[in-house]
XYZ file of C-alpha atoms in Angstrom:
223
model
C -0.181 -0.381 -0.100
C 1.201 3.866 -0.921
C 1.761 7.027 1.006
C -1.118 8.451 -0.779
C -3.236 5.236 -0.788
C -2.502 5.243 3.060
C -3.334 8.508 3.294
C -6.789 8.037 1.558
C -8.190 5.720 4.174
C -7.148 7.167 6.547
C -9.106 10.468 5.267
C -12.413 8.794 4.375
C -13.236 7.775 8.012
C -12.246 10.674 9.542
C -14.520 13.012 6.682
C -17.330 10.701 7.982
C -17.303 11.374 10.826
C -15.841 14.872 10.815
C -19.804 15.875 9.114
C -21.376 13.342 11.361
C -19.920 14.918 14.358
C -20.515 18.822 12.990
C -23.833 18.553 11.123
C -25.767 18.861 14.552
C -23.443 21.492 16.301
C -24.356 23.201 12.892
C -27.866 22.662 14.294
C -27.335 23.517 17.224
C -25.579 27.040 16.576
C -28.074 28.062 14.419
C -31.051 27.277 17.182
C -29.292 29.122 19.557
C -29.202 31.888 17.299
C -32.409 32.408 16.689
C -33.954 34.505 20.164
C -31.202 36.464 19.662
C -32.155 37.558 15.610
C -35.736 37.797 17.154
C -33.947 40.364 19.909
C -32.369 42.552 16.957
C -35.404 42.824 14.935
C -37.193 45.587 14.389
C -39.882 45.648 17.126
C -43.981 46.038 15.940
C -45.251 49.041 14.760
C -47.410 50.955 17.749
C -50.736 50.599 17.746
C -53.146 52.932 18.760
C -55.131 50.533 20.430
C -53.453 48.970 22.604
C -53.458 50.231 25.971
C -50.199 51.901 27.385
C -48.531 52.926 30.797
C -49.975 50.484 33.079
C -53.659 50.112 32.978
C -52.898 46.911 30.636
C -55.427 45.631 33.665
C -58.547 48.109 32.619
C -60.935 48.004 29.625
C -60.433 51.638 29.179
C -58.645 54.261 31.110
C -59.458 55.366 34.502
C -61.238 58.768 34.532
C -59.037 61.526 35.766
C -60.220 62.985 39.114
C -60.719 66.224 37.301
C -63.684 64.984 35.427
C -65.002 63.413 37.891
C -64.960 66.356 41.269
C -67.825 67.707 42.881
C -69.182 70.955 42.060
C -67.020 73.490 43.738
C -67.848 75.579 46.631
C -70.434 78.535 46.971
C -68.034 81.389 47.143
C -65.412 79.717 43.794
C -69.064 79.775 41.578
C -69.501 83.544 42.512
C -66.900 85.519 43.327
C -69.279 88.737 43.858
C -70.633 86.429 46.705
C -70.228 88.690 50.757
C -67.754 86.419 52.639
C -68.201 88.574 55.885
C -69.491 85.988 57.782
C -65.971 83.536 56.806
C -63.833 85.690 57.537
C -65.283 89.232 60.273
C -62.822 88.113 62.881
C -59.867 88.513 63.991
C -57.312 87.598 61.795
C -55.070 84.214 62.136
C -53.559 81.135 60.182
C -50.352 82.539 59.130
C -50.329 84.998 61.618
C -49.211 83.934 65.484
C -49.971 87.151 66.679
C -51.287 90.982 66.004
C -52.495 94.186 67.174
C -53.656 97.619 66.468
C -50.935 99.884 68.392
C -49.966 103.731 68.843
C -46.691 103.096 67.257
C -43.779 100.385 66.563
C -40.254 99.919 67.720
C -37.556 97.671 65.166
C -34.795 95.169 66.152
C -32.871 93.012 64.498
C -32.801 89.292 64.542
C -29.301 87.029 64.858
C -30.416 86.216 60.802
C -31.023 89.830 60.466
C -34.392 89.583 59.721
C -36.432 92.794 60.837
C -38.195 92.251 64.276
C -41.275 94.985 65.136
C -42.735 95.442 68.910
C -46.165 97.222 68.990
C -45.717 100.238 71.651
C -49.308 101.055 73.714
C -51.607 98.492 71.985
C -54.816 99.078 72.157
C -58.193 99.669 70.583
C -59.689 103.095 70.602
C -57.341 106.550 69.292
C -57.791 109.801 69.745
C -58.661 111.824 67.015
C -55.156 113.884 66.982
C -53.337 110.689 66.557
C -51.045 111.053 63.222
C -51.468 107.255 61.968
C -52.601 103.760 63.312
C -50.449 101.072 63.350
C -51.337 97.337 63.363
C -47.842 94.889 63.638
C -47.729 91.573 63.162
C -45.580 88.723 63.661
C -46.131 85.440 61.730
C -44.867 81.650 61.242
C -41.823 80.597 60.114
C -41.948 80.100 56.163
C -40.656 78.975 53.345
C -41.580 81.472 50.480
C -41.966 85.514 50.301
C -45.622 87.171 50.404
C -47.136 90.122 51.164
C -49.391 90.755 53.759
C -52.224 93.992 52.910
C -53.956 95.503 55.016
C -57.325 97.903 54.194
C -58.527 100.389 56.338
C -62.921 100.787 56.134
C -64.857 103.733 57.882
C -67.033 101.339 59.141
C -69.570 103.619 60.826
C -68.052 107.305 60.453
C -70.506 110.262 60.181
C -69.824 111.640 56.821
C -68.062 108.893 54.907
C -68.666 105.024 53.288
C -67.944 102.269 54.653
C -67.842 100.798 51.328
C -64.854 101.388 49.871
C -61.650 101.772 51.628
C -59.600 104.863 52.121
C -56.564 103.763 52.021
C -54.324 100.401 51.202
C -50.482 99.630 52.752
C -48.938 96.331 52.513
C -46.078 94.549 54.468
C -42.895 92.509 51.994
C -42.313 88.898 54.150
C -39.293 88.059 52.824
C -37.403 84.681 54.792
C -35.760 85.275 57.422
C -38.714 87.857 58.230
C -41.086 87.018 61.219
C -42.835 90.095 61.946
C -43.860 93.323 60.275
C -47.151 96.464 60.389
C -48.808 97.917 58.664
C -49.100 101.996 58.709
C -52.721 103.976 57.900
C -53.210 107.645 57.757
C -56.763 109.434 58.314
C -58.878 109.650 55.575
C -58.851 113.285 54.934
C -56.458 115.775 55.504
C -58.050 117.308 58.646
C -57.020 113.760 60.488
C -59.646 111.629 61.873
C -63.148 111.398 62.289
C -64.427 109.872 65.326
C -66.591 106.667 65.039
C -66.007 103.271 64.238
C -63.167 102.001 61.892
C -61.760 98.571 60.725
C -59.049 97.436 58.901
C -59.342 94.087 56.610
C -56.819 91.719 56.652
C -55.230 89.761 53.416
C -53.005 87.941 52.777
C -50.973 87.287 49.715
C -50.110 89.516 46.204
C -54.032 90.806 45.574
C -56.446 91.769 47.943
C -59.684 89.798 47.003
C -62.449 87.751 49.400
C -60.495 84.679 48.961
C -57.637 86.020 50.571
C -58.794 88.113 53.520
C -58.042 86.641 56.715
C -59.885 88.864 59.032
C -60.707 92.009 60.535
C -59.300 94.090 63.283
C -61.339 96.948 64.825
C -61.175 100.361 66.771
C -62.671 103.412 67.758
C -61.364 106.685 67.075
C -62.666 109.539 69.732
C -63.141 113.301 69.935
C -60.177 115.142 70.810
C -59.192 115.627 74.907
């Protein structure tokens, strides 16, 4: 037997065994590569009828809360509604303390915030008073806002109580925990004896929704 014949005799059985071993391996590799090809393929087009965002358990999308909200309160339906029954009381809420006073003194706290202290708190003033002061303290807050006051001659001869005669506002920064409002007489002649009121508002606009309460005082004739 020659060398070539020996090589052919050995190569024939080797080729047969190699094909038998490689074919199952190729099939196995193709089987494993099937899912990989599927993942690499582009996604199916989105169908508008499909439910998305985790609402697959519903046949229809849930109703939005604002679509089933109850009827609003009367003062939201009718902004012109008189709310005196709700706010005709001493101001509270954000205000820790509020009082009428003849004057005030100022001090700075550790945070460089302004602190105001009332001098001679009272609800009765003389007609020769230069001004009426409202001194207040507020709770700690994390946003700046304003305290607004409007002066009304509630029961004063010759003056209408339907419109305010003076308006004052105090801006409260984050470090401010107190403030004051200062009101002057309705006329250059000075205060007319009678009963007055000051409506207090919290926010940046004075309206019936932001009104926190009312302070009342009396002006007596000059001594």
